[in-house]
Amino acid sequence: MSAAPPWLAWERAHVWHPYSTLQDPPPVFAVESAAGVRLRLADGRELIDGMASWWSAIHGYNHPALNAAVEDQLGRMAHVMFGGLTHAPAARLAEILVEVTPAGLEHVFFADSGSVAVEVAIKMALQYRAARGEHGRRRLLTLRGGYHGDTFGAMAVCDPVTGMHGLFRGVLPEHVFVPRPEVRFGAPWDAADIEPLVAAVDAHGEELAAVILEPVVQGAGGMWFYHPEYLAAVRRVCDAAGLLLIADEIATGFGRSGALFACDHAGIAPDILCLGKGLTGGYMTLAATLTNAHVADTICGAEPGVFMHGPTFMANPLACAVARASIELLLADDWAAEVGRIERRLAAGLAPCRALPQVADVRVLGAIGVVELHQPVDMRVVPQAFVDRGVWVRPFGRLVYVMPPYVTDDADLDTLCSAIGAVVDGLPVP
Ligand code: PMP
């Protein structure tokens, strides 16, 4: 094992990490390289990656086909502005997105990150209302326990308690929230679950532009898996009330929940769909917001006649090229079989955690495994404990969870699960 890299101490004092402090920050681990499902630390240790870099590295790291796509594109051009110019990588990516996403989504807006894709989706819904002269319909309806990103528009539809609404009160627009769905994925459906949403639409329908939600899997807001019938019911309610449905599949897209898109569990198509994270196989930041002809035609058919968004790095060619290659790779493999294998292995491997007094719940869906604890973990201690066991698992709050790359083999899945069992077993008993 070699020593910590010389720049690490300076970096810790000067560089912000996600949701972190600069005053005596918790440890960060320097990664030198990554290949397959292994992260190689600067000190020579190797970790099995349980996080797929926050849902994104679905094929693992340093994949030859994805590297080749980037290198090939790099030889032509790394970037070119998208205003007035276009390129094959954007066209070819849009084409495959329209093909694989739920029916009717045929127009694509490329954004720089998941949060921006959500901003774009919200803006589409608001421009749609403005185009129809429905200026009173400016609020969104969403679910508690949701997470949609860290920019202001996205934050406003995150869970009001965990989503920093207190900190930014008076700045964030105030939207309408309903309780999160209670019926779990796999449990018998109970139609009463949809009643709070129906009541909220009855009460606020005239001021609502759209419903926005994470279909079936609520990610960073609580790692909660709800019944697809809820989603199907939301679609029906939206249709009856003339509301647009925005599905944020930034975390769930590209197979993670066991369906190619979580909307597929319910057999529904949203009016607006947000994609990100796994879109580029985790290679670089890119997101997309898709919509149907009705929304696009409405926006473009009224003043100002254009959609009002256009970031500098829109449709970055490197990102588009690797995204197309990643989707082709996914479809060429039997991704559903691999995700199903991971689901069974995680379910078996995490089941013993149920017996631990620290554990409130264990749930698995697709390639997502969650151990919910009674108490939040100490982030100065727990990530280090996982590293000491040769795995990369980064919990948040009361949730210890994994969403490994789809190429993770059974032996590595077992190591991840046994590390979780051992680390949780070592936590204080509440
Ligand atoms: N929506 C969902 C469902 C997400 O999980 C995330 C990221 N965790 C975002 C939006 C925001 O994406 P980004 O971090 O790329 O801005």
Short mmCIF file of C-alpha atoms and ligand atoms in Angstrom, two decimals:
data_model
loop_
_atom_site.label_atom_id
_atom_site.label_comp_id
_atom_site.label_asym_id
_atom_site.label_seq_id
_atom_site.Cartn_x
_atom_site.Cartn_y
_atom_site.Cartn_z
CA MET A 1 0.00 0.00 0.00
CA SER A 2 1.42 3.42 -0.93
CA ALA A 3 0.89 6.61 1.06
CA ALA A 4 -1.96 9.08 0.47
CA PRO A 5 -1.33 11.27 -2.61
CA PRO A 6 0.44 14.57 -1.84
CA TRP A 7 -2.46 16.71 -3.07
CA LEU A 8 -5.11 15.10 -0.85
CA ALA A 9 -4.70 17.35 2.21
CA TRP A 10 -4.86 20.52 0.05
CA GLU A 11 -7.89 19.19 -1.82
CA ARG A 12 -9.78 18.50 1.39
CA ALA A 13 -9.23 22.06 2.54
CA HIS A 14 -10.22 23.73 -0.75
CA VAL A 15 -12.66 21.60 -2.73
CA TRP A 16 -16.31 21.11 -1.87
CA HIS A 17 -17.71 17.59 -2.01
CA PRO A 18 -21.45 16.83 -2.34
CA TYR A 19 -23.33 17.91 0.76
CA SER A 20 -20.13 18.35 2.70
CA THR A 21 -18.32 20.81 4.89
CA LEU A 22 -14.88 22.36 4.44
CA GLN A 23 -14.33 22.47 8.20
CA ASP A 24 -12.89 19.13 9.28
CA PRO A 25 -14.62 17.27 6.46
CA PRO A 26 -15.27 13.53 6.71
CA PRO A 27 -12.71 11.37 4.89
CA VAL A 28 -12.73 11.07 1.10
CA PHE A 29 -10.90 8.28 -0.69
CA ALA A 30 -8.70 9.08 -3.68
CA VAL A 31 -9.47 6.87 -6.70
CA GLU A 32 -6.68 6.37 -9.20
CA SER A 33 -8.46 4.27 -11.79
CA ALA A 34 -11.46 2.06 -12.23
CA ALA A 35 -12.15 -0.98 -14.40
CA GLY A 36 -15.11 -3.34 -14.51
CA VAL A 37 -16.64 -3.15 -11.04
CA ARG A 38 -13.38 -2.34 -9.24
CA LEU A 39 -12.30 1.09 -7.99
CA ARG A 40 -8.55 1.27 -7.49
CA LEU A 41 -7.58 3.64 -4.71
CA ALA A 42 -4.44 5.76 -4.84
CA ASP A 43 -3.04 3.74 -1.93
CA GLY A 44 -3.27 0.56 -4.01
CA ARG A 45 -6.40 -0.97 -2.45
CA GLU A 46 -9.23 -2.19 -4.67
CA LEU A 47 -12.91 -1.82 -3.85
CA ILE A 48 -15.92 -3.61 -5.33
CA ASP A 49 -18.21 -0.78 -6.39
CA GLY A 50 -21.74 -1.11 -5.00
CA MET A 51 -22.90 2.34 -6.12
CA ALA A 52 -22.33 2.47 -9.91
CA SER A 53 -21.35 6.09 -9.25
CA TRP A 54 -24.87 7.02 -8.15
CA TRP A 55 -26.84 4.86 -10.59
CA SER A 56 -24.84 5.84 -13.64
CA ALA A 57 -22.05 3.33 -14.43
CA ILE A 58 -24.43 0.58 -15.54
CA HIS A 59 -21.78 -1.28 -17.59
CA GLY A 60 -18.98 -0.79 -15.07
CA TYR A 61 -15.85 1.31 -15.63
CA ASN A 62 -13.36 1.57 -18.45
CA HIS A 63 -15.51 -0.44 -20.83
CA PRO A 64 -13.77 -1.04 -24.19
CA ALA A 65 -16.88 -0.30 -26.31
CA LEU A 66 -17.63 2.92 -24.45
CA ASN A 67 -13.99 4.01 -24.48
CA ALA A 68 -13.94 3.41 -28.23
CA ALA A 69 -17.05 5.53 -28.76
CA VAL A 70 -15.47 8.46 -26.88
CA GLU A 71 -12.10 8.08 -28.59
CA ASP A 72 -13.66 7.88 -32.03
CA GLN A 73 -15.70 11.02 -31.42
CA LEU A 74 -12.75 12.82 -29.83
CA GLY A 75 -10.84 12.42 -33.09
CA ARG A 76 -13.60 14.34 -34.89
CA MET A 77 -14.60 17.03 -32.38
CA ALA A 78 -15.07 17.20 -28.64
CA HIS A 79 -17.74 19.86 -28.79
CA VAL A 80 -19.51 22.29 -31.04
CA MET A 81 -22.33 24.67 -30.19
CA PHE A 82 -25.84 23.34 -30.85
CA GLY A 83 -27.36 26.69 -31.82
CA GLY A 84 -27.60 26.68 -35.61
CA LEU A 85 -25.35 23.59 -35.87
CA THR A 86 -26.01 19.90 -35.41
CA HIS A 87 -24.13 16.60 -35.59
CA ALA A 88 -24.62 12.89 -36.06
CA PRO A 89 -24.04 11.91 -32.39
CA ALA A 90 -27.03 14.02 -31.30
CA ALA A 91 -29.25 12.75 -34.13
CA ARG A 92 -28.31 9.13 -33.56
CA LEU A 93 -28.86 9.37 -29.82
CA ALA A 94 -32.22 11.10 -30.19
CA GLU A 95 -33.27 8.43 -32.66
CA ILE A 96 -32.58 5.54 -30.28
CA LEU A 97 -34.16 7.40 -27.33
CA VAL A 98 -37.38 7.93 -29.27
CA GLU A 99 -37.32 4.26 -30.22
CA VAL A 100 -36.80 2.75 -26.75
CA THR A 101 -38.75 5.13 -24.49
CA PRO A 102 -42.51 4.74 -23.88
CA ALA A 103 -44.80 5.37 -26.86
CA GLY A 104 -45.44 8.88 -28.12
CA LEU A 105 -42.30 10.55 -26.75
CA GLU A 106 -40.81 11.77 -29.97
CA HIS A 107 -39.13 15.10 -29.29
CA VAL A 108 -35.83 15.34 -27.44
CA PHE A 109 -34.18 18.22 -25.58
CA PHE A 110 -30.59 17.52 -24.48
CA ALA A 111 -29.58 19.06 -21.16
CA ASP A 112 -26.37 19.04 -19.14
CA SER A 113 -27.41 17.21 -15.99
CA GLY A 114 -30.37 15.55 -14.34
CA SER A 115 -31.36 18.66 -12.43
CA VAL A 116 -31.34 20.71 -15.61
CA ALA A 117 -33.46 18.06 -17.36
CA VAL A 118 -36.01 18.55 -14.56
CA GLU A 119 -35.84 22.34 -14.95
CA VAL A 120 -36.46 21.85 -18.66
CA ALA A 121 -39.41 19.54 -17.99
CA ILE A 122 -40.98 22.04 -15.60
CA LYS A 123 -40.39 24.83 -18.07
CA MET A 124 -42.02 22.76 -20.82
CA ALA A 125 -45.10 22.26 -18.64
CA LEU A 126 -45.27 25.98 -17.84
CA GLN A 127 -44.72 27.07 -21.44
CA TYR A 128 -47.42 24.59 -22.47
CA ARG A 129 -49.86 26.32 -20.09
CA ALA A 130 -48.82 29.78 -21.23
CA ALA A 131 -49.27 28.74 -24.87
CA ARG A 132 -52.83 27.70 -24.05
CA GLY A 133 -53.53 30.95 -22.25
CA GLU A 134 -53.86 29.06 -18.94
CA HIS A 135 -51.76 31.49 -16.98
CA GLY A 136 -53.28 30.46 -13.66
CA ARG A 137 -51.91 26.94 -13.97
CA ARG A 138 -48.39 27.38 -12.64
CA ARG A 139 -48.14 24.94 -9.75
CA LEU A 140 -47.00 21.36 -9.77
CA LEU A 141 -48.37 18.44 -7.84
CA THR A 142 -45.87 15.93 -6.51
CA LEU A 143 -45.24 13.22 -3.95
CA ARG A 144 -43.62 13.51 -0.56
CA GLY A 145 -40.39 11.53 -0.36
CA GLY A 146 -39.43 12.59 -3.89
CA TYR A 147 -36.07 13.82 -5.13
CA HIS A 148 -35.57 15.64 -8.42
CA GLY A 149 -32.29 17.53 -8.14
CA ASP A 150 -30.54 20.44 -6.48
CA THR A 151 -31.31 23.42 -8.70
CA PHE A 152 -34.09 25.72 -7.52
CA GLY A 153 -36.92 24.51 -9.73
CA ALA A 154 -36.04 20.90 -8.99
CA MET A 155 -35.56 21.53 -5.26
CA ALA A 156 -39.06 22.97 -5.08
CA VAL A 157 -40.51 19.57 -5.99
CA CYS A 158 -38.20 17.56 -3.69
CA ASP A 159 -39.62 16.35 -0.39
CA PRO A 160 -40.29 19.49 1.68
CA VAL A 161 -38.67 18.07 4.82
CA THR A 162 -35.52 16.42 3.46
CA GLY A 163 -35.37 18.75 0.45
CA MET A 164 -34.12 21.97 2.07
CA HIS A 165 -37.42 23.84 1.78
CA GLY A 166 -36.91 25.35 5.24
CA LEU A 167 -33.50 26.72 4.29
CA PHE A 168 -34.80 28.36 1.12
CA ARG A 169 -38.25 29.40 2.30
CA GLY A 170 -39.52 32.43 0.45
CA VAL A 171 -37.31 31.69 -2.55
CA LEU A 172 -38.73 28.37 -3.71
CA PRO A 173 -42.09 28.27 -5.44
CA GLU A 174 -44.66 26.46 -3.28
CA HIS A 175 -46.08 23.41 -4.95
CA VAL A 176 -48.74 20.91 -3.87
CA PHE A 177 -47.58 17.75 -2.08
CA VAL A 178 -49.43 14.52 -1.37
CA PRO A 179 -48.22 11.67 0.87
CA ARG A 180 -45.93 9.15 -0.78
CA PRO A 181 -47.71 6.01 -2.02
CA GLU A 182 -47.90 3.44 0.76
CA VAL A 183 -48.62 0.21 -1.14
CA ARG A 184 -45.31 -1.46 -1.86
CA PHE A 185 -44.18 -2.93 -5.12
CA GLY A 186 -45.25 -6.57 -5.02
CA ALA A 187 -47.93 -6.10 -2.33
CA PRO A 188 -51.66 -6.45 -3.17
CA TRP A 189 -52.88 -3.19 -4.69
CA ASP A 190 -55.24 -1.07 -2.61
CA ALA A 191 -57.07 1.62 -4.58
CA ALA A 192 -57.32 3.78 -1.42
CA ASP A 193 -53.63 4.64 -1.98
CA ILE A 194 -54.49 7.02 -4.80
CA GLU A 195 -57.19 8.92 -2.87
CA PRO A 196 -54.94 11.69 -1.47
CA LEU A 197 -53.76 12.52 -4.98
CA VAL A 198 -57.32 12.52 -6.32
CA ALA A 199 -58.36 14.84 -3.48
CA ALA A 200 -55.44 17.20 -4.17
CA VAL A 201 -56.34 17.36 -7.87
CA ASP A 202 -59.96 18.09 -6.91
CA ALA A 203 -58.82 20.86 -4.57
CA HIS A 204 -56.10 22.45 -6.74
CA GLY A 205 -56.82 21.27 -10.29
CA GLU A 206 -57.41 24.75 -11.69
CA GLU A 207 -53.97 25.98 -10.53
CA LEU A 208 -51.99 22.90 -11.56
CA ALA A 209 -49.82 22.62 -14.65
CA ALA A 210 -48.60 19.07 -14.20
CA VAL A 211 -47.87 16.18 -11.88
CA ILE A 212 -44.18 15.34 -11.48
CA LEU A 213 -42.98 12.11 -9.88
CA GLU A 214 -40.36 9.40 -9.91
CA PRO A 215 -42.18 6.38 -11.34
CA VAL A 216 -42.25 3.29 -9.06
CA VAL A 217 -38.87 3.97 -7.39
CA GLN A 218 -38.37 7.03 -5.21
CA GLY A 219 -34.59 7.31 -5.06
CA ALA A 220 -32.63 9.80 -2.98
CA GLY A 221 -35.78 10.82 -1.07
CA GLY A 222 -36.07 7.43 0.63
CA MET A 223 -35.32 4.51 -1.71
CA TRP A 224 -38.99 3.51 -1.68
CA PHE A 225 -40.56 1.10 -4.21
CA TYR A 226 -44.29 1.61 -4.74
CA HIS A 227 -46.99 -0.25 -6.61
CA PRO A 228 -47.11 0.31 -10.40
CA GLU A 229 -50.93 0.49 -10.14
CA TYR A 230 -50.42 3.80 -8.35
CA LEU A 231 -48.60 5.12 -11.40
CA ALA A 232 -51.30 3.79 -13.73
CA ALA A 233 -53.90 5.51 -11.56
CA VAL A 234 -51.96 8.81 -11.65
CA ARG A 235 -51.95 8.60 -15.46
CA ARG A 236 -55.74 8.18 -15.45
CA VAL A 237 -56.23 11.06 -13.02
CA CYS A 238 -54.01 13.32 -15.14
CA ASP A 239 -55.93 12.41 -18.28
CA ALA A 240 -59.28 13.08 -16.62
CA ALA A 241 -58.13 16.43 -15.20
CA GLY A 242 -56.15 17.59 -18.25
CA LEU A 243 -52.85 17.56 -16.36
CA LEU A 244 -49.48 16.76 -17.89
CA LEU A 245 -47.57 13.89 -16.31
CA ILE A 246 -43.80 14.37 -15.93
CA ALA A 247 -41.88 11.16 -15.17
CA ASP A 248 -38.42 11.65 -13.72
CA GLU A 249 -36.57 8.48 -14.77
CA ILE A 250 -33.13 9.96 -14.20
CA ALA A 251 -32.39 7.26 -11.63
CA THR A 252 -34.63 4.46 -12.91
CA GLY A 253 -34.03 4.66 -16.66
CA PHE A 254 -32.12 1.99 -18.58
CA GLY A 255 -33.12 -1.11 -16.70
CA ARG A 256 -32.29 -0.32 -13.09
CA SER A 257 -35.73 -1.23 -11.68
CA GLY A 258 -36.06 -4.43 -13.72
CA ALA A 259 -37.98 -2.75 -16.56
CA LEU A 260 -36.19 -0.74 -19.24
CA PHE A 261 -38.07 2.30 -17.90
CA ALA A 262 -39.98 2.23 -14.62
CA CYS A 263 -43.06 3.51 -16.50
CA ASP A 264 -43.04 0.17 -18.31
CA HIS A 265 -44.01 -1.58 -15.04
CA ALA A 266 -47.35 0.22 -15.33
CA GLY A 267 -47.55 0.21 -19.13
CA ILE A 268 -47.96 3.99 -19.22
CA ALA A 269 -46.33 6.81 -21.14
CA PRO A 270 -45.76 10.20 -19.49
CA ASP A 271 -46.17 13.46 -21.41
CA ILE A 272 -42.66 14.50 -20.44
CA LEU A 273 -39.80 12.16 -19.51
CA CYS A 274 -36.47 13.07 -17.86
CA LEU A 275 -33.40 10.88 -18.39
CA GLY A 276 -29.85 11.21 -17.08
CA LYS A 277 -27.32 9.27 -14.98
CA GLY A 278 -27.12 5.88 -16.78
CA LEU A 279 -27.78 7.61 -20.12
CA THR A 280 -24.03 7.83 -20.87
CA GLY A 281 -23.16 4.65 -19.00
CA GLY A 282 -21.73 6.97 -16.35
CA TYR A 283 -19.04 8.35 -18.67
CA MET A 284 -19.96 12.02 -18.54
CA THR A 285 -22.77 14.32 -17.71
CA LEU A 286 -25.71 14.38 -20.11
CA ALA A 287 -29.45 14.36 -19.66
CA ALA A 288 -32.47 14.46 -21.92
CA THR A 289 -36.04 15.64 -21.61
CA LEU A 290 -38.44 14.01 -24.05
CA THR A 291 -41.98 15.02 -24.82
CA ASN A 292 -44.85 14.10 -27.11
CA ALA A 293 -46.09 15.86 -30.22
CA HIS A 294 -49.04 17.44 -28.41
CA VAL A 295 -46.86 19.27 -25.87
CA ALA A 296 -44.22 20.21 -28.46
CA ASP A 297 -46.77 21.45 -30.97
CA THR A 298 -48.58 23.48 -28.33
CA ILE A 299 -45.36 25.15 -27.14
CA CYS A 300 -44.13 25.89 -30.65
CA GLY A 301 -47.55 26.96 -31.94
CA ALA A 302 -47.99 30.04 -29.74
CA GLU A 303 -45.96 33.08 -28.65
CA PRO A 304 -42.97 33.19 -28.33
CA GLY A 305 -43.02 30.22 -30.74
CA VAL A 306 -39.80 28.72 -29.43
CA PHE A 307 -38.86 26.70 -26.38
CA MET A 308 -36.88 29.03 -24.12
CA HIS A 309 -33.80 27.02 -23.14
CA GLY A 310 -30.37 26.48 -24.69
CA PRO A 311 -27.31 25.60 -22.61
CA THR A 312 -23.75 26.09 -23.89
CA PHE A 313 -22.90 22.41 -23.79
CA MET A 314 -26.25 21.23 -25.13
CA ALA A 315 -25.94 17.85 -26.89
CA ASN A 316 -22.20 17.61 -26.30
CA PRO A 317 -20.97 15.24 -29.05
CA LEU A 318 -18.69 13.16 -26.81
CA ALA A 319 -21.52 12.58 -24.36
CA CYS A 320 -24.04 11.82 -27.12
CA ALA A 321 -21.67 9.35 -28.79
CA VAL A 322 -21.00 7.43 -25.61
CA ALA A 323 -24.70 7.48 -24.68
CA ARG A 324 -25.69 5.86 -27.98
CA ALA A 325 -22.94 3.25 -27.51
CA SER A 326 -24.13 2.58 -23.94
CA ILE A 327 -27.74 2.04 -25.02
CA GLU A 328 -26.65 -0.25 -27.86
CA LEU A 329 -24.53 -2.22 -25.42
CA LEU A 330 -27.45 -2.53 -23.01
CA LEU A 331 -29.84 -3.74 -25.69
CA ALA A 332 -27.29 -6.14 -27.18
CA ASP A 333 -26.86 -7.85 -23.78
CA ASP A 334 -29.71 -9.65 -22.10
CA TRP A 335 -29.96 -6.77 -19.62
CA ALA A 336 -33.24 -8.03 -18.15
CA ALA A 337 -31.68 -11.39 -17.30
CA GLU A 338 -28.67 -9.68 -15.68
CA VAL A 339 -30.82 -7.31 -13.64
CA GLY A 340 -33.05 -10.26 -12.65
CA ARG A 341 -29.99 -12.21 -11.54
CA ILE A 342 -28.78 -9.28 -9.44
CA GLU A 343 -32.26 -8.88 -7.93
CA ARG A 344 -32.37 -12.52 -6.79
CA ARG A 345 -28.81 -12.43 -5.47
CA LEU A 346 -29.33 -9.17 -3.54
CA ALA A 347 -32.64 -10.46 -2.14
CA ALA A 348 -30.97 -13.62 -0.86
CA GLY A 349 -27.79 -11.87 0.30
CA LEU A 350 -29.50 -9.03 2.20
CA ALA A 351 -32.31 -11.16 3.72
CA PRO A 352 -30.28 -12.06 6.85
CA CYS A 353 -30.12 -8.32 7.69
CA ARG A 354 -33.84 -8.50 8.57
CA ALA A 355 -32.93 -10.31 11.78
CA LEU A 356 -30.63 -7.51 13.00
CA PRO A 357 -32.01 -5.17 15.68
CA GLN A 358 -30.57 -2.13 13.84
CA VAL A 359 -32.70 -2.90 10.76
CA ALA A 360 -36.21 -1.56 10.10
CA ASP A 361 -36.71 -2.96 6.58
CA VAL A 362 -34.96 -4.73 3.72
CA ARG A 363 -36.22 -4.29 0.16
CA VAL A 364 -34.91 -5.15 -3.27
CA LEU A 365 -36.17 -4.20 -6.72
CA GLY A 366 -34.23 -4.84 -9.91
CA ALA A 367 -30.60 -4.00 -9.33
CA ILE A 368 -31.34 -1.92 -6.21
CA GLY A 369 -30.91 -3.33 -2.70
CA VAL A 370 -31.87 -1.34 0.39
CA VAL A 371 -31.35 -1.94 4.10
CA GLU A 372 -33.28 0.69 6.04
CA LEU A 373 -32.06 1.24 9.59
CA HIS A 374 -33.79 2.63 12.65
CA GLN A 375 -31.14 5.32 13.07
CA PRO A 376 -28.96 7.37 10.70
CA VAL A 377 -25.42 6.11 10.20
CA ASP A 378 -22.33 8.05 11.26
CA MET A 379 -20.77 9.13 7.96
CA ARG A 380 -17.37 9.64 9.59
CA VAL A 381 -17.24 5.96 10.44
CA VAL A 382 -19.42 3.83 8.17
CA PRO A 383 -17.96 4.48 4.68
CA GLN A 384 -14.51 3.76 6.16
CA ALA A 385 -15.82 0.48 7.60
CA PHE A 386 -16.98 -0.55 4.10
CA VAL A 387 -13.64 0.45 2.57
CA ASP A 388 -11.88 -1.66 5.20
CA ARG A 389 -13.95 -4.60 3.91
CA GLY A 390 -13.00 -3.95 0.29
CA VAL A 391 -16.31 -2.53 -0.93
CA TRP A 392 -17.63 0.90 -1.86
CA VAL A 393 -21.02 1.47 -0.23
CA ARG A 394 -22.03 5.01 0.70
CA PRO A 395 -25.18 5.19 2.83
CA PHE A 396 -27.26 8.27 3.47
CA GLY A 397 -29.32 8.90 6.55
CA ARG A 398 -30.94 5.65 7.65
CA LEU A 399 -30.43 3.97 4.27
CA VAL A 400 -27.65 1.56 3.43
CA TYR A 401 -28.13 0.68 -0.20
CA VAL A 402 -26.44 -0.68 -3.30
CA MET A 403 -27.15 -0.29 -7.00
CA PRO A 404 -24.20 -2.10 -8.58
CA PRO A 405 -23.18 -2.09 -12.24
CA TYR A 406 -25.11 -4.76 -14.17
CA VAL A 407 -21.86 -6.62 -14.91
CA THR A 408 -21.29 -7.40 -11.21
CA ASP A 409 -20.87 -11.16 -10.84
CA ASP A 410 -22.43 -13.31 -8.14
CA ALA A 411 -19.28 -13.56 -6.04
CA ASP A 412 -18.93 -9.76 -5.90
CA LEU A 413 -22.63 -9.37 -5.09
CA ASP A 414 -22.19 -11.81 -2.21
CA THR A 415 -19.19 -9.83 -0.95
CA LEU A 416 -21.23 -6.60 -1.07
CA CYS A 417 -24.11 -8.20 0.82
CA SER A 418 -21.95 -9.82 3.48
CA ALA A 419 -20.07 -6.53 3.99
CA ILE A 420 -23.40 -4.75 4.53
CA GLY A 421 -24.50 -7.43 7.00
CA ALA A 422 -21.25 -7.21 8.94
CA VAL A 423 -21.08 -3.39 9.02
CA VAL A 424 -24.74 -3.03 10.04
CA ASP A 425 -24.30 -5.73 12.68
CA GLY A 426 -21.47 -3.64 14.15
CA LEU A 427 -23.59 -0.48 14.48
CA PRO A 428 -24.99 0.57 17.87
CA VAL A 429 -28.30 -1.15 18.70
CA PRO A 430 -31.07 1.45 19.06
N1 PMP B 1 -33.86 13.21 -10.47
C1 PMP B 1 -33.58 12.06 -9.83
C2 PMP B 1 -34.66 11.03 -9.69
C3 PMP B 1 -32.31 11.84 -9.32
O1 PMP B 1 -32.04 10.70 -8.66
C4 PMP B 1 -31.31 12.83 -9.50
C5 PMP B 1 -29.89 12.66 -8.98
N2 PMP B 1 -29.73 11.94 -7.83
C6 PMP B 1 -31.64 14.01 -10.18
C7 PMP B 1 -32.93 14.15 -10.65
C8 PMP B 1 -30.64 15.11 -10.39
O2 PMP B 1 -29.67 14.72 -11.29
P1 PMP B 1 -28.23 15.44 -11.30
O3 PMP B 1 -27.57 15.06 -10.01
O4 PMP B 1 -27.54 14.86 -12.51
O5 PMP B 1 -28.46 16.90 -11.42
#
